[in-house]
Amino acid sequence: MTQIELSKVKVKRKGQVTIPVELRQRLKIEEGSMLDVREHDQGILLKPARPLEGGEVVGTESYKKILQELDSVRKKWR
């Protein structure tokens, strides 16, 4: 896999950043895509989240995160 040169991005209001288009295209990240966000020893790691399968047990922590994301989306639409 070829590495893309590091880019600098500005953190906007509410902690938003823009992922460079080359990375979004290569990783197939589109508007509405879900990402896993983790603290990493070198900083922050963003990676495409694996889609949940129907009926899959997600665990308590994942369930809480899903509910928080749903609440966030609902607030944006109100």
GROMACS .gro file of N, CA, C and O in nm:
model
  312
    1MET      N    1   0.084  -0.117   0.000
    1MET     CA    2   0.000   0.000   0.000
    1MET      C    3   0.089   0.123   0.000
    1MET      O    4   0.182   0.134   0.078
    2THR      N    5   0.058   0.217  -0.086
    2THR     CA    6   0.136   0.340  -0.091
    2THR      C    7   0.083   0.437   0.014
    2THR      O    8  -0.036   0.444   0.039
    3GLN      N    9   0.175   0.510   0.073
    3GLN     CA   10   0.137   0.607   0.175
    3GLN      C   11   0.121   0.744   0.110
    3GLN      O   12   0.199   0.781   0.023
    4ILE      N   13   0.020   0.816   0.153
    4ILE     CA   14   0.002   0.953   0.108
    4ILE      C   15   0.078   1.043   0.203
    4ILE      O   16   0.076   1.022   0.325
    5GLU      N   17   0.145   1.143   0.148
    5GLU     CA   18   0.221   1.237   0.229
    5GLU      C   19   0.129   1.299   0.334
    5GLU      O   20   0.012   1.324   0.310
    6LEU      N   21   0.183   1.324   0.453
    6LEU     CA   22   0.105   1.384   0.560
    6LEU      C   23   0.047   1.517   0.517
    6LEU      O   24   0.112   1.596   0.449
    7SER      N   25  -0.075   1.541   0.556
    7SER     CA   26  -0.141   1.668   0.529
    7SER      C   27  -0.171   1.734   0.662
    7SER      O   28  -0.191   1.667   0.762
    8LYS      N   29  -0.174   1.866   0.660
    8LYS     CA   30  -0.217   1.938   0.779
    8LYS      C   31  -0.361   1.977   0.758
    8LYS      O   32  -0.399   2.023   0.651
    9VAL      N   33  -0.442   1.955   0.861
    9VAL     CA   34  -0.581   1.994   0.855
    9VAL      C   35  -0.612   2.080   0.977
    9VAL      O   36  -0.550   2.064   1.082
   10LYS      N   37  -0.705   2.169   0.961
   10LYS     CA   38  -0.743   2.260   1.069
   10LYS      C   39  -0.863   2.201   1.142
   10LYS      O   40  -0.959   2.155   1.080
   11VAL      N   41  -0.859   2.205   1.275
   11VAL     CA   42  -0.972   2.161   1.355
   11VAL      C   43  -1.071   2.276   1.360
   11VAL      O   44  -1.037   2.387   1.399
   12LYS      N   45  -1.194   2.247   1.319
   12LYS     CA   46  -1.298   2.349   1.315
   12LYS      C   47  -1.386   2.339   1.439
   12LYS      O   48  -1.365   2.253   1.525
   13ARG      N   49  -1.486   2.425   1.443
   13ARG     CA   50  -1.582   2.425   1.552
   13ARG      C   51  -1.638   2.284   1.570
   13ARG      O   52  -1.653   2.211   1.473
   14LYS      N   53  -1.662   2.244   1.691
   14LYS     CA   54  -1.714   2.111   1.725
   14LYS      C   55  -1.614   2.000   1.694
   14LYS      O   56  -1.650   1.884   1.680
   15GLY      N   57  -1.484   2.033   1.677
   15GLY     CA   58  -1.382   1.931   1.656
   15GLY      C   59  -1.379   1.870   1.518
   15GLY      O   60  -1.317   1.767   1.496
   16GLN      N   61  -1.443   1.933   1.421
   16GLN     CA   62  -1.449   1.877   1.287
   16GLN      C   63  -1.320   1.901   1.210
   16GLN      O   64  -1.258   2.007   1.221
   17VAL      N   65  -1.280   1.799   1.133
   17VAL     CA   66  -1.165   1.811   1.043
   17VAL      C   67  -1.207   1.757   0.906
   17VAL      O   68  -1.300   1.679   0.896
   18THR      N   69  -1.138   1.802   0.803
   18THR     CA   70  -1.164   1.753   0.667
   18THR      C   71  -1.056   1.652   0.631
   18THR      O   72  -0.937   1.683   0.635
   19ILE      N   73  -1.099   1.532   0.594
   19ILE     CA   74  -1.006   1.428   0.551
   19ILE      C   75  -0.972   1.457   0.405
   19ILE      O   76  -1.063   1.474   0.323
   20PRO      N   77  -0.844   1.461   0.368
   20PRO     CA   78  -0.807   1.490   0.230
   20PRO      C   79  -0.877   1.396   0.131
   20PRO      O   80  -0.896   1.278   0.157
   21VAL      N   81  -0.918   1.454   0.017
   21VAL     CA   82  -0.996   1.382  -0.082
   21VAL      C   83  -0.927   1.253  -0.128
   21VAL      O   84  -0.994   1.151  -0.151
   22GLU      N   85  -0.794   1.254  -0.142
   22GLU     CA   86  -0.723   1.135  -0.189
   22GLU      C   87  -0.744   1.018  -0.092
   22GLU      O   88  -0.763   0.904  -0.134
   23LEU      N   89  -0.740   1.047   0.038
   23LEU     CA   90  -0.762   0.941   0.137
   23LEU      C   91  -0.907   0.894   0.136
   23LEU      O   92  -0.935   0.775   0.146
   24ARG      N   93  -1.000   0.990   0.127
   24ARG     CA   94  -1.142   0.952   0.125
   24ARG      C   95  -1.171   0.862   0.006
   24ARG      O   96  -1.242   0.762   0.020
   25GLN      N   97  -1.117   0.895  -0.109
   25GLN     CA   98  -1.141   0.814  -0.228
   25GLN      C   99  -1.078   0.675  -0.213
   25GLN      O  100  -1.142   0.575  -0.243
   26ARG      N  101  -0.954   0.671  -0.168
   26ARG     CA  102  -0.884   0.544  -0.157
   26ARG      C  103  -0.948   0.452  -0.054
   26ARG      O  104  -0.957   0.331  -0.073
   27LEU      N  105  -0.998   0.511   0.055
   27LEU     CA  106  -1.058   0.431   0.162
   27LEU      C  107  -1.210   0.419   0.149
   27LEU      O  108  -1.275   0.363   0.236
   28LYS      N  109  -1.263   0.476   0.040
   28LYS     CA  110  -1.408   0.471   0.013
   28LYS      C  111  -1.489   0.530   0.129
   28LYS      O  112  -1.590   0.474   0.171
   29ILE      N  113  -1.442   0.644   0.179
   29ILE     CA  114  -1.513   0.716   0.285
   29ILE      C  115  -1.599   0.821   0.217
   29ILE      O  116  -1.549   0.908   0.146
   30GLU      N  117  -1.730   0.810   0.236
   30GLU     CA  118  -1.825   0.902   0.175
   30GLU      C  119  -1.903   0.973   0.284
   30GLU      O  120  -1.898   0.934   0.401
   31GLU      N  121  -1.978   1.074   0.246
   31GLU     CA  122  -2.064   1.142   0.342
   31GLU      C  123  -2.154   1.039   0.409
   31GLU      O  124  -2.215   0.956   0.341
   32GLY      N  125  -2.160   1.042   0.540
   32GLY     CA  126  -2.241   0.947   0.615
   32GLY      C  127  -2.166   0.821   0.657
   32GLY      O  128  -2.218   0.741   0.733
   33SER      N  129  -2.044   0.802   0.606
   33SER     CA  130  -1.965   0.685   0.646
   33SER      C  131  -1.935   0.693   0.796
   33SER      O  132  -1.916   0.801   0.852
   34MET      N  133  -1.930   0.578   0.860
   34MET     CA  134  -1.896   0.572   1.002
   34MET      C  135  -1.748   0.539   1.015
   34MET      O  136  -1.695   0.455   0.941
   35LEU      N  137  -1.682   0.604   1.109
   35LEU     CA  138  -1.540   0.580   1.136
   35LEU      C  139  -1.522   0.542   1.281
   35LEU      O  140  -1.592   0.592   1.369
   36ASP      N  141  -1.427   0.452   1.306
   36ASP     CA  142  -1.382   0.424   1.442
   36ASP      C  143  -1.277   0.528   1.477
   36ASP      O  144  -1.188   0.555   1.395
   37VAL      N  145  -1.285   0.587   1.595
   37VAL     CA  146  -1.189   0.687   1.640
   37VAL      C  147  -1.125   0.633   1.767
   37VAL      O  148  -1.193   0.600   1.863
   38ARG      N  149  -0.993   0.624   1.765
   38ARG     CA  150  -0.921   0.569   1.881
   38ARG      C  151  -0.798   0.653   1.911
   38ARG      O  152  -0.736   0.710   1.821
   39GLU      N  153  -0.765   0.657   2.039
   39GLU     CA  154  -0.639   0.720   2.078
   39GLU      C  155  -0.530   0.621   2.045
   39GLU      O  156  -0.542   0.500   2.068
   40HIS      N  157  -0.424   0.669   1.986
   40HIS     CA  158  -0.313   0.586   1.942
   40HIS      C  159  -0.186   0.643   2.003
   40HIS      O  160  -0.181   0.761   2.036
   41ASP      N  161  -0.082   0.563   2.018
   41ASP     CA  162   0.041   0.612   2.081
   41ASP      C  163   0.103   0.730   2.007
   41ASP      O  164   0.173   0.811   2.065
   42GLN      N  165   0.073   0.746   1.877
   42GLN     CA  166   0.127   0.857   1.799
   42GLN      C  167   0.023   0.967   1.775
   42GLN      O  168   0.050   1.062   1.705
   43GLY      N  169  -0.096   0.953   1.829
   43GLY     CA  170  -0.199   1.056   1.810
   43GLY      C  171  -0.337   0.995   1.804
   43GLY      O  172  -0.374   0.915   1.889
   44ILE      N  173  -0.413   1.030   1.702
   44ILE     CA  174  -0.550   0.983   1.684
   44ILE      C  175  -0.556   0.895   1.560
   44ILE      O  176  -0.502   0.930   1.455
   45LEU      N  177  -0.623   0.782   1.572
   45LEU     CA  178  -0.639   0.690   1.460
   45LEU      C  179  -0.785   0.691   1.416
   45LEU      O  180  -0.875   0.666   1.497
   46LEU      N  181  -0.809   0.724   1.291
   46LEU     CA  182  -0.941   0.716   1.230
   46LEU      C  183  -0.937   0.603   1.129
   46LEU      O  184  -0.847   0.595   1.047
   47LYS      N  185  -1.038   0.515   1.134
   47LYS     CA  186  -1.043   0.410   1.032
   47LYS      C  187  -1.189   0.376   1.005
   47LYS      O  188  -1.274   0.390   1.093
   48PRO      N  189  -1.217   0.335   0.881
   48PRO     CA  190  -1.355   0.301   0.848
   48PRO      C  191  -1.408   0.194   0.943
   48PRO      O  192  -1.340   0.097   0.974
   49ALA      N  193  -1.529   0.219   0.993
   49ALA     CA  194  -1.593   0.123   1.084
   49ALA      C  195  -1.652   0.009   1.003
   49ALA      O  196  -1.708   0.029   0.895
   50ARG      N  197  -1.638  -0.110   1.056
   50ARG     CA  198  -1.698  -0.227   0.992
   50ARG      C  199  -1.850  -0.219   1.009
   50ARG      O  200  -1.900  -0.194   1.117
   51PRO      N  201  -1.924  -0.235   0.900
   51PRO     CA  202  -2.071  -0.227   0.914
   51PRO      C  203  -2.123  -0.341   1.001
   51PRO      O  204  -2.070  -0.452   0.998
   52LEU      N  205  -2.224  -0.311   1.080
   52LEU     CA  206  -2.285  -0.413   1.163
   52LEU      C  207  -2.372  -0.504   1.077
   52LEU      O  208  -2.437  -0.458   0.984
   53GLU      N  209  -2.372  -0.629   1.107
   53GLU     CA  210  -2.457  -0.725   1.039
   53GLU      C  211  -2.590  -0.732   1.111
   53GLU      O  212  -2.596  -0.714   1.233
   54GLY      N  213  -2.695  -0.758   1.039
   54GLY     CA  214  -2.827  -0.771   1.100
   54GLY      C  215  -2.826  -0.878   1.208
   54GLY      O  216  -2.777  -0.987   1.186
   55GLY      N  217  -2.875  -0.842   1.326
   55GLY     CA  218  -2.883  -0.937   1.436
   55GLY      C  219  -2.754  -0.956   1.512
   55GLY      O  220  -2.747  -1.033   1.607
   56GLU      N  221  -2.649  -0.886   1.474
   56GLU     CA  222  -2.520  -0.902   1.541
   56GLU      C  223  -2.526  -0.840   1.680
   56GLU      O  224  -2.581  -0.733   1.700
   57VAL      N  225  -2.470  -0.908   1.777
   57VAL     CA  226  -2.461  -0.855   1.913
   57VAL      C  227  -2.343  -0.759   1.916
   57VAL      O  228  -2.232  -0.796   1.880
   58VAL      N  229  -2.368  -0.636   1.959
   58VAL     CA  230  -2.263  -0.535   1.952
   58VAL      C  231  -2.195  -0.509   2.085
   58VAL      O  232  -2.091  -0.445   2.089
   59GLY      N  233  -2.251  -0.552   2.194
   59GLY     CA  234  -2.190  -0.526   2.324
   59GLY      C  235  -2.238  -0.393   2.382
   59GLY      O  236  -2.286  -0.305   2.311
   60THR      N  237  -2.223  -0.379   2.511
   60THR     CA  238  -2.276  -0.264   2.583
   60THR      C  239  -2.213  -0.133   2.539
   60THR      O  240  -2.283  -0.035   2.513
   61GLU      N  241  -2.081  -0.128   2.531
   61GLU     CA  242  -2.014  -0.002   2.495
   61GLU      C  243  -2.049   0.041   2.353
   61GLU      O  244  -2.076   0.158   2.328
   62SER      N  245  -2.048  -0.053   2.259
   62SER     CA  246  -2.084  -0.020   2.121
   62SER      C  247  -2.229   0.026   2.113
   62SER      O  248  -2.261   0.120   2.041
   63TYR      N  249  -2.316  -0.038   2.188
   63TYR     CA  250  -2.457   0.000   2.190
   63TYR      C  251  -2.473   0.144   2.239
   63TYR      O  252  -2.546   0.224   2.180
   64LYS      N  253  -2.400   0.180   2.345
   64LYS     CA  254  -2.405   0.317   2.397
   64LYS      C  255  -2.357   0.417   2.293
   64LYS      O  256  -2.415   0.524   2.277
   65LYS      N  257  -2.249   0.383   2.222
   65LYS     CA  258  -2.197   0.471   2.117
   65LYS      C  259  -2.299   0.490   2.006
   65LYS      O  260  -2.317   0.600   1.955
   66ILE      N  261  -2.365   0.383   1.966
   66ILE     CA  262  -2.465   0.391   1.861
   66ILE      C  263  -2.579   0.484   1.904
   66ILE      O  264  -2.624   0.569   1.827
   67LEU      N  265  -2.624   0.470   2.028
   67LEU     CA  266  -2.731   0.557   2.077
   67LEU      C  267  -2.687   0.703   2.080
   67LEU      O  268  -2.764   0.792   2.045
   68GLN      N  269  -2.562   0.728   2.119
   68GLN     CA  270  -2.511   0.865   2.122
   68GLN      C  271  -2.506   0.923   1.980
   68GLN      O  272  -2.542   1.039   1.959
   69GLU      N  273  -2.463   0.842   1.883
   69GLU     CA  274  -2.457   0.888   1.745
   69GLU      C  275  -2.597   0.918   1.691
   69GLU      O  276  -2.618   1.017   1.622
   70LEU      N  277  -2.693   0.833   1.725
   70LEU     CA  278  -2.831   0.856   1.683
   70LEU      C  279  -2.885   0.985   1.743
   70LEU      O  280  -2.949   1.065   1.674
   71ASP      N  281  -2.860   1.007   1.872
   71ASP     CA  282  -2.904   1.131   1.937
   71ASP      C  283  -2.842   1.253   1.870
   71ASP      O  284  -2.908   1.354   1.849
   72SER      N  285  -2.714   1.243   1.835
   72SER     CA  286  -2.645   1.353   1.769
   72SER      C  287  -2.709   1.385   1.634
   72SER      O  288  -2.732   1.501   1.601
   73VAL      N  289  -2.739   1.282   1.557
   73VAL     CA  290  -2.802   1.302   1.426
   73VAL      C  291  -2.941   1.362   1.443
   73VAL      O  292  -2.980   1.454   1.372
   74ARG      N  293  -3.017   1.313   1.542
   74ARG     CA  294  -3.151   1.367   1.567
   74ARG      C  295  -3.144   1.515   1.601
   74ARG      O  296  -3.227   1.593   1.555
   75LYS      N  297  -3.048   1.555   1.684
   75LYS     CA  298  -3.037   1.696   1.723
   75LYS      C  299  -3.006   1.785   1.604
   75LYS      O  300  -3.052   1.897   1.597
   76LYS      N  301  -2.927   1.734   1.509
   76LYS     CA  302  -2.894   1.813   1.390
   76LYS      C  303  -3.018   1.838   1.305
   76LYS      O  304  -3.029   1.940   1.238
   77TRP      N  305  -3.112   1.746   1.306
   77TRP     CA  306  -3.231   1.758   1.221
   77TRP      C  307  -3.345   1.831   1.288
   77TRP      O  308  -3.448   1.852   1.228
   78ARG      N  309  -3.331   1.867   1.414
   78ARG     CA  310  -3.440   1.939   1.485
   78ARG      C  311  -3.433   2.085   1.462
   78ARG      O  312  -3.344   2.149   1.431
   0.00000   0.00000   0.00000
